[in-house]
């Protein structure tokens, strides 16, 4: 088990550490499920922190006692009443299967439910589908996420009803 960690809202000061976390982890995590032709165009776009998202107050980091970021993820309100979207979730590839990503998601579930969100949607990478399923998400089908003009990223649309 990893040493203790704290889950807290992300701050603007976390942007460079988040960029490093995404840039280190996404290539390693996604390489078995996506061909190099997809990753070469997608990774530069998905491996950057989104300043507006980081500052929402609903984007969280799991921080180790030494200040290292072990995982991140959040949620925002989506179209439709009571609907929230899971956003930019990642766990450091060196710290998988230690409950860190699950702890970030539990924070998301609690805070989004307290804000009146009754359903959560996510656009999961192929790699993360088992993780989301274990958390109660259901796969709705394959989609393509437009990352930039002419750059589509294959994903799975998933949804979870909040438990009461």
Tab-separated table of C-alpha atoms in Angstrom:
chain	number	residue	atom	x	y	z
A	1	UNK	CA	0.000	0.000	0.000
A	2	UNK	CA	1.170	3.513	-0.754
A	3	UNK	CA	1.905	5.809	2.147
A	4	UNK	CA	-0.915	8.064	3.247
A	5	UNK	CA	-2.183	10.649	0.807
A	6	UNK	CA	-4.535	13.600	0.970
A	7	UNK	CA	-7.285	14.312	-1.519
A	8	UNK	CA	-7.767	18.021	-1.972
A	9	UNK	CA	-9.081	20.423	-4.601
A	10	UNK	CA	-6.498	21.179	-7.248
A	11	UNK	CA	-4.907	24.622	-7.341
A	12	UNK	CA	-3.427	26.701	-10.120
A	13	UNK	CA	-0.003	25.964	-8.603
A	14	UNK	CA	-0.578	22.261	-9.459
A	15	UNK	CA	-0.661	22.823	-13.241
A	16	UNK	CA	2.955	21.867	-13.982
A	17	UNK	CA	2.818	18.825	-11.663
A	18	UNK	CA	-0.412	17.728	-13.378
A	19	UNK	CA	1.203	18.124	-16.805
A	20	UNK	CA	4.067	15.911	-15.607
A	21	UNK	CA	1.651	13.312	-14.187
A	22	UNK	CA	-0.341	13.101	-17.447
A	23	UNK	CA	2.763	13.117	-19.655
A	24	UNK	CA	4.388	10.316	-17.659
A	25	UNK	CA	1.332	8.127	-17.092
A	26	UNK	CA	-0.898	8.332	-20.167
A	27	UNK	CA	1.664	6.945	-22.665
A	28	UNK	CA	2.392	3.982	-20.392
A	29	UNK	CA	-1.240	3.310	-19.488
A	30	UNK	CA	-2.705	3.627	-22.983
A	31	UNK	CA	-0.045	1.902	-25.118
A	32	UNK	CA	-1.609	-1.574	-24.879
A	33	UNK	CA	-5.084	-0.403	-25.969
A	34	UNK	CA	-4.340	2.182	-28.676
A	35	UNK	CA	-2.160	1.996	-31.783
A	36	UNK	CA	0.810	4.359	-32.095
A	37	UNK	CA	-0.997	6.173	-34.935
A	38	UNK	CA	-3.699	7.280	-32.467
A	39	UNK	CA	-1.355	8.047	-29.577
A	40	UNK	CA	1.039	10.192	-31.616
A	41	UNK	CA	-1.719	12.753	-32.236
A	42	UNK	CA	-3.743	12.325	-29.036
A	43	UNK	CA	-1.075	12.315	-26.318
A	44	UNK	CA	0.124	15.897	-26.827
A	45	UNK	CA	-3.483	17.061	-26.457
A	46	UNK	CA	-4.615	14.942	-23.499
A	47	UNK	CA	-1.354	15.297	-21.568
A	48	UNK	CA	-1.931	18.940	-20.683
A	49	UNK	CA	-3.743	20.228	-17.625
A	50	UNK	CA	-6.773	22.388	-18.326
A	51	UNK	CA	-6.439	25.564	-16.229
A	52	UNK	CA	-10.180	26.281	-16.244
A	53	UNK	CA	-10.954	22.744	-15.038
A	54	UNK	CA	-8.268	22.832	-12.353
A	55	UNK	CA	-9.787	26.004	-10.915
A	56	UNK	CA	-13.396	24.755	-10.709
A	57	UNK	CA	-13.111	23.525	-7.125
A	58	UNK	CA	-14.434	20.141	-8.321
A	59	UNK	CA	-11.132	18.850	-9.688
A	60	UNK	CA	-9.072	16.978	-7.111
A	61	UNK	CA	-5.565	15.673	-6.620
A	62	UNK	CA	-4.271	12.880	-4.425
A	63	UNK	CA	-1.114	14.294	-2.898
A	64	UNK	CA	1.559	12.266	-1.102
A	65	UNK	CA	3.176	13.643	2.079
A	66	UNK	CA	6.229	14.643	0.004
A	67	UNK	CA	4.019	16.754	-2.309
A	68	UNK	CA	4.018	14.338	-5.260
A	69	UNK	CA	0.724	14.033	-7.119
A	70	UNK	CA	-0.388	10.402	-7.258
A	71	UNK	CA	-3.739	10.819	-9.026
A	72	UNK	CA	-6.184	13.445	-10.207
A	73	UNK	CA	-9.737	13.731	-11.468
A	74	UNK	CA	-12.885	15.724	-11.126
A	75	UNK	CA	-16.376	16.474	-12.309
A	76	UNK	CA	-18.373	19.326	-13.806
A	77	UNK	CA	-22.060	19.892	-14.383
A	78	UNK	CA	-23.188	18.627	-17.770
A	79	UNK	CA	-26.128	19.298	-20.002
A	80	UNK	CA	-29.338	18.098	-18.484
A	81	UNK	CA	-30.758	18.280	-15.013
A	82	UNK	CA	-28.822	16.376	-12.381
A	83	UNK	CA	-26.112	15.247	-14.810
A	84	UNK	CA	-22.391	15.559	-14.149
A	85	UNK	CA	-19.366	14.710	-16.260
A	86	UNK	CA	-16.274	12.947	-14.982
A	87	UNK	CA	-13.207	14.851	-16.156
A	88	UNK	CA	-9.529	14.093	-16.837
A	89	UNK	CA	-8.975	11.217	-14.398
A	90	UNK	CA	-5.502	9.703	-14.096
A	91	UNK	CA	-3.512	7.663	-11.602
A	92	UNK	CA	0.264	7.615	-11.647
A	93	UNK	CA	1.141	4.406	-13.498
A	94	UNK	CA	3.645	3.552	-10.737
A	95	UNK	CA	0.848	3.589	-8.117
A	96	UNK	CA	-1.962	1.611	-9.749
A	97	UNK	CA	-4.187	-0.771	-7.792
A	98	UNK	CA	-3.491	0.845	-4.436
A	99	UNK	CA	-6.883	2.504	-3.967
A	100	UNK	CA	-5.718	5.998	-4.878
A	101	UNK	CA	-7.824	6.424	-8.020
A	102	UNK	CA	-10.794	4.886	-6.216
A	103	UNK	CA	-10.354	7.398	-3.368
A	104	UNK	CA	-10.397	10.299	-5.855
A	105	UNK	CA	-13.572	8.875	-7.394
A	106	UNK	CA	-15.204	8.472	-3.964
A	107	UNK	CA	-14.564	12.195	-3.364
A	108	UNK	CA	-16.133	12.948	-6.747
A	109	UNK	CA	-19.177	10.806	-5.921
A	110	UNK	CA	-19.693	12.437	-2.521
A	111	UNK	CA	-19.230	16.034	-3.649
A	112	UNK	CA	-21.269	15.695	-6.835
A	113	UNK	CA	-24.143	13.990	-4.962
A	114	UNK	CA	-24.099	16.791	-2.367
A	115	UNK	CA	-24.439	19.244	-5.279
A	116	UNK	CA	-27.560	17.472	-6.573
A	117	UNK	CA	-25.980	15.353	-9.303
A	118	UNK	CA	-27.966	12.132	-9.745
A	119	UNK	CA	-26.126	10.697	-12.776
A	120	UNK	CA	-22.506	10.843	-13.829
A	121	UNK	CA	-21.258	10.309	-17.367
A	122	UNK	CA	-17.733	9.745	-18.558
A	123	UNK	CA	-15.873	9.271	-21.774
A	124	UNK	CA	-13.549	6.452	-20.771
A	125	UNK	CA	-10.406	5.338	-22.497
A	126	UNK	CA	-10.501	1.671	-23.474
A	127	UNK	CA	-7.886	1.129	-20.765
A	128	UNK	CA	-10.016	2.565	-17.941
A	129	UNK	CA	-13.271	0.699	-18.683
A	130	UNK	CA	-12.629	-2.027	-16.045
A	131	UNK	CA	-11.845	0.667	-13.443
A	132	UNK	CA	-15.086	2.520	-14.102
A	133	UNK	CA	-17.120	-0.704	-14.231
A	134	UNK	CA	-15.786	-1.641	-10.784
A	135	UNK	CA	-17.129	1.718	-9.566
A	136	UNK	CA	-20.627	1.064	-10.894
A	137	UNK	CA	-20.455	2.648	-14.353
A	138	UNK	CA	-22.187	0.968	-17.285
A	139	UNK	CA	-20.773	1.072	-20.817
A	140	UNK	CA	-23.218	2.641	-23.267
A	141	UNK	CA	-21.182	2.299	-26.454
A	142	UNK	CA	-18.132	3.292	-28.430
A	143	UNK	CA	-17.711	6.967	-29.295
A	144	UNK	CA	-15.098	9.249	-30.782
A	145	UNK	CA	-13.997	12.271	-28.784
A	146	UNK	CA	-12.904	15.196	-30.951
A	147	UNK	CA	-9.669	16.477	-29.418
A	148	UNK	CA	-8.973	19.047	-32.136
A	149	UNK	CA	-10.090	19.553	-35.726
A	150	UNK	CA	-9.317	16.303	-37.537
A	151	UNK	CA	-8.166	14.471	-34.393
A	152	UNK	CA	-10.625	11.930	-32.993
A	153	UNK	CA	-9.907	9.668	-30.037
A	154	UNK	CA	-11.819	6.374	-29.654
A	155	UNK	CA	-13.478	6.015	-26.244
A	156	UNK	CA	-16.363	4.359	-24.427
A	157	UNK	CA	-19.355	6.399	-23.219
A	158	UNK	CA	-20.214	5.300	-19.685
A	159	UNK	CA	-22.797	6.308	-17.081
A	160	UNK	CA	-23.421	5.762	-13.383
A	161	UNK	CA	-26.466	6.581	-11.307
A	162	UNK	CA	-25.560	8.023	-7.932
A	163	UNK	CA	-26.310	5.758	-5.013
A	164	UNK	CA	-28.387	7.220	-2.202
